[in-house]
PDB file of C-alpha atoms in Angstrom:
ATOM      1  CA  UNK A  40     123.227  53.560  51.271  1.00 60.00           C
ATOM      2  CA  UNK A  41     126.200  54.123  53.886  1.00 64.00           C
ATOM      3  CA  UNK A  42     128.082  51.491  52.605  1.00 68.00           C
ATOM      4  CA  UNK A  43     127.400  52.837  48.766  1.00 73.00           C
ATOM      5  CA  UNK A  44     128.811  56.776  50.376  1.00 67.00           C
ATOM      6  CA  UNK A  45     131.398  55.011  52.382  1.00 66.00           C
ATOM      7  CA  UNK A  46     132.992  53.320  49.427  1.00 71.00           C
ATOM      8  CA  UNK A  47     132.822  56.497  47.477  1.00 64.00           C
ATOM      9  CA  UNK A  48     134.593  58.650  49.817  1.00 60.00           C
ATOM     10  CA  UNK A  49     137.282  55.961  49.649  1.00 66.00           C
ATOM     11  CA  UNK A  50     137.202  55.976  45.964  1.00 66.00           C
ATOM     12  CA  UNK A  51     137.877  59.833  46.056  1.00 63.00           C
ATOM     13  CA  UNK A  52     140.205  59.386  48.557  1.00 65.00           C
ATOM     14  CA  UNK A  53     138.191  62.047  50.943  1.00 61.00           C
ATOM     15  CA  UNK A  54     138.980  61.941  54.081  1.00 69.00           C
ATOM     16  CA  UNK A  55     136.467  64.606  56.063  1.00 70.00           C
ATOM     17  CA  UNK A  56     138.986  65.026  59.074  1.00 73.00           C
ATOM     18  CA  UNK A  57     141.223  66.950  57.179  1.00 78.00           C
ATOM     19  CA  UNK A  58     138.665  68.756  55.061  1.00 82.00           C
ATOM     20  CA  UNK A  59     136.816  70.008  58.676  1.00 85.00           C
ATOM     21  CA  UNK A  60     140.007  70.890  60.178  1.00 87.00           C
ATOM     22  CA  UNK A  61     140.916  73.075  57.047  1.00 89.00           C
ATOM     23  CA  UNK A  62     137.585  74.602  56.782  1.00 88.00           C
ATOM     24  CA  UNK A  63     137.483  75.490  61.106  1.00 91.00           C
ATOM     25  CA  UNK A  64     141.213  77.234  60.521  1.00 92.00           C
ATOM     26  CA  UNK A  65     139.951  78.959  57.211  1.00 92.00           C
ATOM     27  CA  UNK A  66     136.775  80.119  58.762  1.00 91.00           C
ATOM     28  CA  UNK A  67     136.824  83.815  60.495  1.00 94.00           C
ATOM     29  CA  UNK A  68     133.291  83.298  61.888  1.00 94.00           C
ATOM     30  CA  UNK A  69     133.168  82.332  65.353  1.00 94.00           C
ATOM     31  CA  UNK A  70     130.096  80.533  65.248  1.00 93.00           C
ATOM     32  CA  UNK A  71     130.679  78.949  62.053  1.00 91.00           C
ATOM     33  CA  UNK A  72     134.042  77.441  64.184  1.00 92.00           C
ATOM     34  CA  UNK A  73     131.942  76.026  67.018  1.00 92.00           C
ATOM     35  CA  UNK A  74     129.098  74.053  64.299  1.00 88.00           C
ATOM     36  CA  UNK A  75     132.245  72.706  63.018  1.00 88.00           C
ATOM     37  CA  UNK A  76     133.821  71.814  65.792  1.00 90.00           C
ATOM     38  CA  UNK A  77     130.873  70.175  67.087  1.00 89.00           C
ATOM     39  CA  UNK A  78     130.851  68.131  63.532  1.00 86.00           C
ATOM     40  CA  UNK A  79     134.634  67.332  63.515  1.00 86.00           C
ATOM     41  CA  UNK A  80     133.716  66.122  67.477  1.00 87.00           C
ATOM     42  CA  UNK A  81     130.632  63.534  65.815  1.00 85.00           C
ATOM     43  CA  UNK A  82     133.044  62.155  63.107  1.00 81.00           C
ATOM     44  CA  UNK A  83     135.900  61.707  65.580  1.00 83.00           C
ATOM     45  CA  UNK A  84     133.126  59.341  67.932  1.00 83.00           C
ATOM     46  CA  UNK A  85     132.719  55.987  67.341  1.00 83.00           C
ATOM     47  CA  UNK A  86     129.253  56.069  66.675  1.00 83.00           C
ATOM     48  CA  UNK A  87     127.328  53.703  64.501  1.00 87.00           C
ATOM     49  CA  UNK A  88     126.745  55.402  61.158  1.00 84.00           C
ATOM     50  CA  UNK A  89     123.253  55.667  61.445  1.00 87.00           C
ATOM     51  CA  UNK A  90     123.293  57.866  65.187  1.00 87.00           C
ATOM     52  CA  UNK A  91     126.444  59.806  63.410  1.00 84.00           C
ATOM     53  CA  UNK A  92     124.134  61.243  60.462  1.00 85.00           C
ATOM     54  CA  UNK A  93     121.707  61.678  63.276  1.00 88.00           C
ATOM     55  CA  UNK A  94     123.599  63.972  64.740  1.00 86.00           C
ATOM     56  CA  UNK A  95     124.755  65.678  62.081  1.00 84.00           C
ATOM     57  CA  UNK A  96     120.983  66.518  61.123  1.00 86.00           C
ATOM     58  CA  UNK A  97     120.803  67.896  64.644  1.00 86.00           C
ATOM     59  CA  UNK A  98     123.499  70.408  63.651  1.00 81.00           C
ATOM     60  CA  UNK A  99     121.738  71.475  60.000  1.00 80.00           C
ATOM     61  CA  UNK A 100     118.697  72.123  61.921  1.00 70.00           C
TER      62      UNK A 100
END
C-alpha cells in the first residue's frame, strides 16, 4: 500500500514539501502553523514509512 501511494504521488508529480510549505505561509492561524510545522518536520525525517504515517496519526488525533 505505500509503495502503491508512493508511485502515485510520483505519477502526479506531488511533491508534499512544497505543498506544506505553501499551506504554513498561506495559513493565518497560529496553531494551524505549528500542526504543520510539526508535519513538514515528520516528512523532512528519515523515518521508515510505516513510523512516518505513525506519526502523522499522532498529529490527526
Amino acid at each position: 500500500m505505500v509503495m502503491e501511494f508512493n508511485e502515485a504521488m510520483k505519477a502526479a508529480n506531488w511533491n508534499p514539501m512544497e505543498s506544506i510549505t505553501e499551506r504554513i505561509e498561506e495559513s493565518e492561524d497560529p496553531e494551524e502553523r505549528k500542526r504543520l510545522e510539526k508535519v513538514r518536520c515528520i516528512y523532512r525525517s528519515d523515518l521508515p514509512p510505516v513510523e512516518m504515517a505513525k506519526g502523522l496519526m499522532e498529529l490527526r488525533g
